Tab-separated table of C-alpha atoms in Angstrom:
chain	number	residue	atom	x	y	z
A	1	MET	CA	19.304	-27.603	-11.483
A	2	ARG	CA	18.754	-29.937	-14.370
A	3	ARG	CA	15.188	-30.866	-15.059
A	4	LYS	CA	14.068	-34.185	-16.464
A	5	THR	CA	13.894	-34.201	-20.227
A	6	LYS	CA	10.366	-34.218	-21.532
A	7	SER	CA	9.378	-35.657	-24.890
A	8	CYS	CA	8.322	-33.462	-27.794
A	9	CYS	CA	4.970	-35.270	-27.997
A	10	SER	CA	2.544	-36.759	-25.477
A	11	PRO	CA	2.347	-40.558	-25.030
A	12	SER	CA	-1.309	-40.299	-24.082
A	13	CYS	CA	-2.229	-39.607	-27.699
A	14	ARG	CA	-0.810	-42.971	-28.884
A	15	PRO	CA	-2.589	-46.334	-29.105
A	16	PRO	CA	-1.402	-49.000	-26.574
A	17	ALA	CA	0.831	-50.889	-29.011
A	18	ALA	CA	2.581	-47.757	-30.105
A	19	ARG	CA	2.899	-46.652	-26.489
A	20	ARG	CA	4.837	-49.806	-25.607
A	21	ALA	CA	7.367	-49.081	-28.368
A	22	LEU	CA	7.515	-45.371	-27.589
A	23	PRO	CA	10.436	-45.204	-25.107
A	24	ALA	CA	13.003	-46.627	-27.530
A	25	LEU	CA	11.626	-44.539	-30.381
A	26	LEU	CA	11.749	-41.355	-28.341
A	27	ALA	CA	15.324	-41.983	-27.263
A	28	ALA	CA	16.367	-42.224	-30.892
A	29	LEU	CA	14.373	-39.158	-31.912
A	30	LEU	CA	15.754	-37.044	-29.075
A	31	ALA	CA	19.305	-37.961	-29.963
A	32	LEU	CA	18.700	-36.890	-33.555
A	33	SER	CA	16.499	-33.832	-33.037
A	34	GLY	CA	18.267	-32.122	-30.139
A	35	CYS	CA	14.926	-31.673	-28.311
A	36	GLY	CA	16.517	-31.725	-24.900
A	37	GLY	CA	19.709	-33.391	-26.126
A	38	GLY	CA	23.026	-32.351	-24.616
A	39	LYS	CA	21.353	-30.924	-21.518
A	40	GLU	CA	23.999	-32.333	-19.215
A	41	ASP	CA	26.774	-30.527	-21.059
A	42	SER	CA	25.161	-27.284	-22.245
A	43	LEU	CA	23.137	-24.650	-20.417
A	44	ARG	CA	20.356	-23.181	-22.533
A	45	ILE	CA	18.901	-19.818	-21.507
A	46	GLY	CA	15.845	-18.301	-23.143
A	47	ALA	CA	15.565	-14.513	-22.728
A	48	ALA	CA	12.242	-12.934	-23.710
A	49	LEU	CA	12.358	-9.117	-24.008
A	50	TYR	CA	9.343	-6.831	-24.050
A	51	THR	CA	10.891	-4.884	-26.954
A	52	GLN	CA	14.372	-4.270	-28.279
A	53	ASP	CA	13.298	-0.828	-29.467
A	54	ASP	CA	13.808	0.297	-25.865
A	55	THR	CA	17.384	1.601	-25.607
A	56	PHE	CA	17.896	0.293	-22.075
A	57	ILE	CA	16.542	-3.185	-22.866
A	58	SER	CA	18.575	-3.386	-26.062
A	59	ALA	CA	21.718	-2.579	-24.068
A	60	MET	CA	20.796	-5.273	-21.520
A	61	ALA	CA	20.517	-7.820	-24.337
A	62	GLN	CA	24.022	-6.918	-25.469
A	63	ASP	CA	25.250	-7.214	-21.876
A	64	LEU	CA	23.707	-10.685	-21.614
A	65	GLU	CA	25.442	-11.823	-24.789
A	66	GLY	CA	28.818	-10.544	-23.614
A	67	LEU	CA	28.456	-11.978	-20.120
A	68	VAL	CA	27.476	-15.390	-21.512
A	69	ARG	CA	30.698	-15.502	-23.526
A	70	GLU	CA	32.655	-14.463	-20.446
A	71	ALA	CA	30.951	-17.133	-18.314
A	72	GLU	CA	31.790	-19.776	-20.917
A	73	ARG	CA	35.465	-18.849	-20.729
A	74	GLU	CA	35.472	-18.848	-16.924
A	75	THR	CA	33.501	-22.063	-16.359
A	76	GLY	CA	34.444	-24.080	-19.429
A	77	LYS	CA	30.727	-24.806	-19.884
A	78	LYS	CA	28.819	-24.401	-23.123
A	79	ILE	CA	26.091	-21.778	-22.689
A	80	THR	CA	23.557	-21.073	-25.420
A	81	LEU	CA	21.545	-17.848	-25.133
A	82	PHE	CA	18.346	-17.461	-27.149
A	83	ILE	CA	16.977	-13.887	-27.272
A	84	ALA	CA	13.470	-13.063	-28.494
A	85	ASP	CA	11.979	-9.615	-29.139
A	86	GLY	CA	8.364	-9.441	-27.969
A	87	LYS	CA	7.793	-6.214	-29.941
A	88	SER	CA	5.493	-4.946	-27.168
A	89	SER	CA	2.995	-7.764	-27.807
A	90	GLN	CA	2.152	-10.108	-24.936
A	91	SER	CA	0.731	-12.748	-27.277
A	92	THR	CA	3.975	-12.683	-29.267
A	93	GLN	CA	5.996	-13.035	-26.083
A	94	MET	CA	3.818	-15.920	-24.886
A	95	ASN	CA	4.510	-17.794	-28.124
A	96	GLN	CA	8.220	-17.136	-27.677
A	97	VAL	CA	8.109	-18.584	-24.158
A	98	ASP	CA	6.365	-21.686	-25.541
A	99	ARG	CA	9.121	-22.089	-28.142
A	100	PHE	CA	11.844	-21.719	-25.512
A	101	LEU	CA	10.251	-24.498	-23.479
A	102	ALA	CA	9.772	-26.685	-26.549
A	103	ARG	CA	13.425	-26.374	-27.530
A	104	GLY	CA	14.554	-27.480	-24.081
A	105	CYS	CA	15.734	-24.285	-22.399
A	106	ASP	CA	16.999	-24.907	-18.868
A	107	VAL	CA	16.245	-21.407	-17.526
A	108	LEU	CA	13.835	-18.715	-18.708
A	109	CYS	CA	14.514	-14.976	-18.258
A	110	VAL	CA	11.444	-12.860	-18.992
A	111	ASN	CA	11.087	-9.095	-19.291
A	112	LEU	CA	7.300	-8.937	-19.313
A	113	VAL	CA	5.316	-7.018	-21.885
A	114	ASP	CA	2.308	-7.079	-19.554
A	115	ARG	CA	2.967	-7.801	-15.887
A	116	THR	CA	-0.527	-9.317	-15.532
A	117	ALA	CA	0.666	-12.207	-17.741
A	118	ALA	CA	3.246	-13.322	-15.162
A	119	ALA	CA	1.002	-16.004	-13.646
A	120	VAL	CA	0.450	-17.753	-16.981
A	121	ILE	CA	4.178	-17.790	-17.759
A	122	ALA	CA	4.955	-18.979	-14.231
A	123	ASP	CA	2.539	-21.894	-14.599
A	124	LYS	CA	4.032	-22.877	-17.963
A	125	ALA	CA	7.544	-22.882	-16.492
A	126	GLU	CA	6.468	-24.832	-13.407
A	127	ALA	CA	4.751	-27.482	-15.542
A	128	GLU	CA	8.066	-28.073	-17.319
A	129	GLY	CA	10.186	-27.753	-14.173
A	130	VAL	CA	12.125	-24.825	-15.663
A	131	PRO	CA	13.368	-22.065	-13.310
A	132	LEU	CA	12.020	-18.644	-14.226
A	133	VAL	CA	13.706	-15.273	-13.729
A	134	PHE	CA	11.575	-12.200	-14.316
A	135	PHE	CA	13.609	-9.049	-14.790
A	136	ASN	CA	13.247	-5.282	-15.085
A	137	ARG	CA	9.430	-5.424	-15.011
A	138	GLN	CA	8.319	-6.589	-11.617
A	139	PRO	CA	5.305	-8.918	-11.274
A	140	VAL	CA	3.100	-8.700	-8.196
A	141	ALA	CA	4.402	-10.605	-5.171
A	142	GLU	CA	1.711	-13.285	-5.487
A	143	ASP	CA	3.024	-14.281	-8.921
A	144	ILE	CA	6.620	-14.494	-7.685
A	145	GLN	CA	5.416	-16.808	-4.908
A	146	ARG	CA	3.535	-19.224	-7.182
A	147	TRP	CA	6.363	-21.749	-6.830
A	148	ASP	CA	9.900	-21.867	-5.487
A	149	GLY	CA	11.580	-21.733	-8.900
A	150	ILE	CA	10.678	-18.086	-9.607
A	151	TYR	CA	12.971	-15.096	-9.082
A	152	TYR	CA	13.000	-11.396	-9.853
A	153	VAL	CA	16.026	-9.297	-10.825
A	154	GLY	CA	15.660	-5.533	-10.972
A	155	ALA	CA	15.839	-2.246	-9.128
A	156	ASP	CA	13.434	-0.407	-6.841
A	157	ALA	CA	11.471	2.074	-8.981
A	158	ARG	CA	10.619	4.120	-5.904
A	159	GLU	CA	14.333	4.734	-5.323
A	160	SER	CA	14.809	5.933	-8.908
A	161	GLY	CA	12.004	8.447	-8.479
A	162	GLU	CA	13.436	9.733	-5.214
A	163	LEU	CA	16.906	10.149	-6.699
A	164	GLN	CA	15.543	11.933	-9.759
A	165	GLY	CA	13.604	14.311	-7.543
A	166	ARG	CA	16.701	15.034	-5.492
A	167	LEU	CA	18.570	15.991	-8.656
A	168	VAL	CA	15.991	18.711	-9.223
A	169	LEU	CA	15.941	19.693	-5.559
A	170	ASP	CA	19.726	20.090	-5.554
A	171	ALA	CA	19.572	22.193	-8.722
A	172	TRP	CA	16.891	24.422	-7.150
A	173	ARG	CA	18.935	24.950	-4.015
A	174	ALA	CA	22.151	25.601	-5.949
A	175	GLY	CA	20.668	28.033	-8.488
A	176	ARG	CA	17.111	28.958	-7.643
A	177	GLU	CA	17.306	32.303	-9.460
A	178	ALA	CA	18.155	30.620	-12.762
A	179	LEU	CA	15.602	27.821	-12.381
A	180	ASP	CA	12.701	29.934	-11.071
A	181	ARG	CA	12.269	31.921	-14.270
A	182	ASN	CA	9.167	33.869	-13.292
A	183	GLY	CA	10.413	34.490	-9.758
A	184	ASP	CA	7.244	33.218	-8.087
A	185	GLY	CA	9.048	30.768	-5.782
A	186	ILE	CA	7.139	27.865	-7.334
A	187	LEU	CA	8.666	25.199	-9.567
A	188	GLN	CA	6.536	24.749	-12.692
A	189	TYR	CA	7.017	21.353	-14.351
A	190	VAL	CA	5.768	18.870	-16.945
A	191	MET	CA	5.963	15.077	-16.584
A	192	LEU	CA	6.645	12.561	-19.363
A	193	GLU	CA	5.285	9.222	-18.173
A	194	GLY	CA	5.911	5.653	-19.305
A	195	GLU	CA	3.164	3.128	-19.972
A	196	PRO	CA	-0.181	3.674	-18.218
A	197	GLY	CA	-0.397	1.524	-15.112
A	198	HIS	CA	3.245	0.394	-15.325
A	199	GLN	CA	4.714	0.112	-11.844
A	200	ASP	CA	7.951	1.931	-12.692
A	201	SER	CA	6.037	4.759	-14.325
A	202	LEU	CA	3.680	5.195	-11.381
A	203	LEU	CA	6.403	5.092	-8.733
A	204	ARG	CA	8.868	7.323	-10.573
A	205	THR	CA	6.134	9.885	-11.191
A	206	GLU	CA	4.994	9.914	-7.578
A	207	TYR	CA	8.321	9.831	-5.773
A	208	SER	CA	10.222	12.262	-7.985
A	209	ILE	CA	7.758	14.999	-7.092
A	210	LYS	CA	7.541	13.878	-3.470
A	211	ALA	CA	11.324	14.259	-3.095
A	212	VAL	CA	11.056	17.859	-4.284
A	213	THR	CA	8.119	18.796	-2.071
A	214	ASP	CA	9.625	16.997	0.937
A	215	GLY	CA	12.599	19.305	0.417
A	216	GLY	CA	10.368	22.296	1.005
A	217	VAL	CA	9.826	23.373	-2.613
A	218	GLU	CA	6.341	24.268	-3.811
A	219	VAL	CA	5.524	22.839	-7.226
A	220	GLU	CA	2.928	23.369	-9.936
A	221	LYS	CA	2.200	20.696	-12.540
A	222	LEU	CA	1.549	22.286	-15.909
A	223	ALA	CA	0.938	19.007	-17.721
A	224	ASN	CA	1.606	15.296	-17.692
A	225	GLU	CA	1.235	12.821	-20.519
A	226	THR	CA	1.996	9.209	-21.346
A	227	ALA	CA	4.701	8.686	-23.947
A	228	ASN	CA	5.175	4.915	-23.439
A	229	TRP	CA	8.935	5.123	-22.828
A	230	ASN	CA	9.262	6.233	-26.480
A	231	ARG	CA	11.499	9.034	-27.745
A	232	ALA	CA	9.350	10.021	-30.732
A	233	GLN	CA	6.143	10.109	-28.693
A	234	ALA	CA	7.862	12.216	-26.047
A	235	ALA	CA	9.106	14.667	-28.676
A	236	ALA	CA	5.533	15.101	-29.918
A	237	ARG	CA	4.219	15.693	-26.380
A	238	MET	CA	6.977	18.187	-25.620
A	239	ALA	CA	6.362	20.092	-28.853
A	240	GLN	CA	2.727	20.557	-27.849
A	241	TRP	CA	3.708	21.769	-24.390
A	242	LEU	CA	6.205	24.250	-25.777
A	243	GLU	CA	3.450	25.760	-27.901
A	244	GLU	CA	1.134	25.923	-24.902
A	245	PHE	CA	3.462	26.943	-22.077
A	246	GLY	CA	6.621	28.197	-23.772
A	247	ASP	CA	9.181	29.474	-21.272
A	248	GLY	CA	6.786	28.707	-18.441
A	249	ILE	CA	8.178	25.153	-18.274
A	250	GLU	CA	10.971	25.196	-15.712
A	251	VAL	CA	11.589	21.452	-15.343
A	252	VAL	CA	10.879	18.377	-17.466
A	253	PHE	CA	10.632	15.171	-15.431
A	254	SER	CA	10.890	12.049	-17.585
A	255	ASN	CA	10.307	8.489	-16.400
A	256	ASN	CA	13.163	7.297	-18.622
A	257	ASP	CA	16.031	8.612	-20.735
A	258	ASP	CA	14.509	7.898	-24.134
A	259	MET	CA	11.607	10.233	-23.352
A	260	ALA	CA	13.991	12.841	-21.917
A	261	LEU	CA	15.893	12.723	-25.197
A	262	GLY	CA	12.597	13.187	-27.004
A	263	ALA	CA	12.047	16.388	-25.018
A	264	ILE	CA	15.520	17.532	-26.080
A	265	ASP	CA	14.648	16.750	-29.707
A	266	ALA	CA	11.552	18.944	-29.448
A	267	LEU	CA	13.574	21.866	-28.122
A	268	GLY	CA	15.649	21.718	-31.290
A	269	ASP	CA	17.139	25.094	-32.139
A	270	THR	CA	15.642	26.854	-29.132
A	271	PRO	CA	18.379	28.998	-27.537
A	272	ARG	CA	19.960	27.027	-24.696
A	273	ASP	CA	19.327	29.774	-22.136
A	274	ARG	CA	15.597	29.177	-22.653
A	275	TRP	CA	15.746	25.425	-22.103
A	276	PRO	CA	14.058	23.973	-19.039
A	277	LEU	CA	16.030	21.670	-16.754
A	278	ILE	CA	15.534	18.068	-17.959
A	279	VAL	CA	16.059	14.866	-15.964
A	280	GLY	CA	15.721	11.200	-16.932
A	281	VAL	CA	16.261	7.661	-15.639
A	282	ASP	CA	18.473	4.785	-16.883
A	283	ALA	CA	21.819	6.416	-17.796
A	284	THR	CA	21.806	4.959	-21.303
A	285	ALA	CA	24.757	5.785	-23.537
A	286	PRO	CA	22.829	8.443	-25.541
A	287	ALA	CA	21.679	10.024	-22.276
A	288	LEU	CA	25.227	10.195	-20.939
A	289	GLU	CA	26.240	11.956	-24.148
A	290	ALA	CA	23.407	14.448	-23.588
A	291	VAL	CA	24.645	15.066	-20.043
A	292	ALA	CA	28.144	15.677	-21.387
A	293	ALA	CA	26.712	18.130	-23.937
A	294	GLY	CA	24.845	20.033	-21.239
A	295	GLN	CA	21.436	19.160	-22.720
A	296	LEU	CA	20.329	16.741	-19.998
A	297	TYR	CA	20.880	18.018	-16.480
A	298	GLY	CA	21.048	14.537	-14.962
A	299	THR	CA	19.773	10.998	-14.954
A	300	VAL	CA	19.602	8.018	-12.596
A	301	HIS	CA	21.785	5.033	-13.381
A	302	ASN	CA	19.823	1.802	-13.759
A	303	ASP	CA	22.401	-0.989	-13.566
A	304	GLY	CA	21.429	-3.082	-16.570
A	305	GLN	CA	24.793	-4.826	-16.689
A	306	GLY	CA	24.478	-5.723	-13.009
A	307	GLN	CA	21.021	-7.155	-13.672
A	308	ALA	CA	22.345	-9.175	-16.602
A	309	GLN	CA	25.196	-10.521	-14.462
A	310	ALA	CA	22.761	-11.523	-11.712
A	311	MET	CA	20.649	-13.427	-14.238
A	312	ILE	CA	23.649	-15.334	-15.570
A	313	ASP	CA	24.826	-16.131	-12.033
A	314	LEU	CA	21.333	-17.310	-11.079
A	315	ALA	CA	21.000	-19.435	-14.217
A	316	LEU	CA	24.327	-21.174	-13.625
A	317	ALA	CA	23.562	-21.865	-9.966
A	318	LEU	CA	20.097	-23.249	-10.695
A	319	TRP	CA	21.363	-25.406	-13.577
A	320	ASN	CA	24.141	-26.807	-11.411
A	321	GLY	CA	21.722	-27.575	-8.579
A	322	GLU	CA	23.467	-25.109	-6.270
A	323	ASP	CA	21.982	-22.780	-3.674
A	324	PRO	CA	21.200	-19.557	-5.590
A	325	ALA	CA	21.775	-17.559	-2.397
A	326	GLN	CA	25.459	-18.458	-2.723
A	327	ALA	CA	25.575	-16.974	-6.233
A	328	VAL	CA	23.593	-13.764	-5.740
A	329	GLU	CA	22.379	-11.687	-2.820
A	330	LEU	CA	18.713	-12.599	-2.391
A	331	ALA	CA	16.146	-10.507	-0.544
A	332	GLU	CA	13.028	-12.248	0.784
A	333	GLY	CA	14.294	-15.430	-0.831
A	334	ASN	CA	13.423	-14.563	-4.432
A	335	TYR	CA	14.517	-10.993	-5.211
A	336	VAL	CA	17.805	-9.556	-6.456
A	337	TRP	CA	17.884	-5.752	-6.116
A	338	LEU	CA	20.438	-3.542	-7.835
A	339	PRO	CA	20.929	0.011	-6.509
A	340	TYR	CA	20.313	3.182	-8.507
A	341	ARG	CA	22.817	6.057	-8.597
A	342	GLN	CA	22.525	9.696	-9.591
A	343	VAL	CA	24.446	10.916	-12.628
A	344	THR	CA	25.347	14.535	-13.372
A	345	LEU	CA	28.140	16.270	-15.226
A	346	GLU	CA	30.190	16.260	-12.011
A	347	ASN	CA	30.422	12.464	-11.741
A	348	LEU	CA	29.826	11.534	-15.374
A	349	ASP	CA	33.303	10.058	-15.902
A	350	GLY	CA	32.488	7.178	-13.578
A	351	PHE	CA	29.656	5.944	-15.807
A	352	TRP	CA	31.216	5.749	-19.263
A	353	GLU	CA	31.704	2.149	-20.394
A	354	ASP	CA	35.283	1.056	-21.011
């Protein structure tokens, strides 16, 4: 789907005489400046990330770069990928989106810092006629429906919570005596949560515990705290809980792997037989190593490479004016959902990257 090239300046700000001479002048300037030049021969994708400090998002960026090179070889098309790190600042990300549009990007892929900003970004993209793919951080349905050039690529956070909870439920059923340290028949846990109000954080927190209680296990929450998906913050929270609850912590639920690894950092030299069972979400490379080492009981694979592939496939289809439903499997017309999968030591070999 190629949009019409827009000029880098507005004709309305010119006096009438200059306006009459503007078309020829603009044609020359565009040819020299590259502001929209070469659009028919080169696909330009702007990818705005909420932060590259997040291990999962950083890995997705690498996947995008590799898949773009692969798509170039397969299609013979020139594809230019611009990646911008929002550094957890929505105003920074908004400026990056503006620059992507100004430099003539054909498709925008946005991993929102703040999901409430989706409407503003959607309106900017629509004004320029540029298809927009939100990914990994899901806007509300109303923002996806603002116009027909908006899509979402991600995974169902509710499913990740359910699968994480089932990891713990399975461990309880397989070795209740070892997990129930005080023998009271109740599972005592702490919860490391992502950003306050973030959809993934809320759903993973709710449905991980629901999966355990639906399995007939009584639970007791000792503490929960926000750690903003961050390993260092999680380590600090876990250190406080270890001082307060000590061996009373039987399970650590973490909304993502980075925070689970932070909990492992806090345990440090604590004898392994006194460690609580720890579970995460994402199946990042460091988390898989922790599973292999017996530090992390399990995690839930979030298919970042699959999401990256779906974005590239969508971008190519939209740029070529093709039906995106022929390139990716769409749900409700605008959504691409990738499934989650449980990861434990038993099936770990299937998740190592080649």
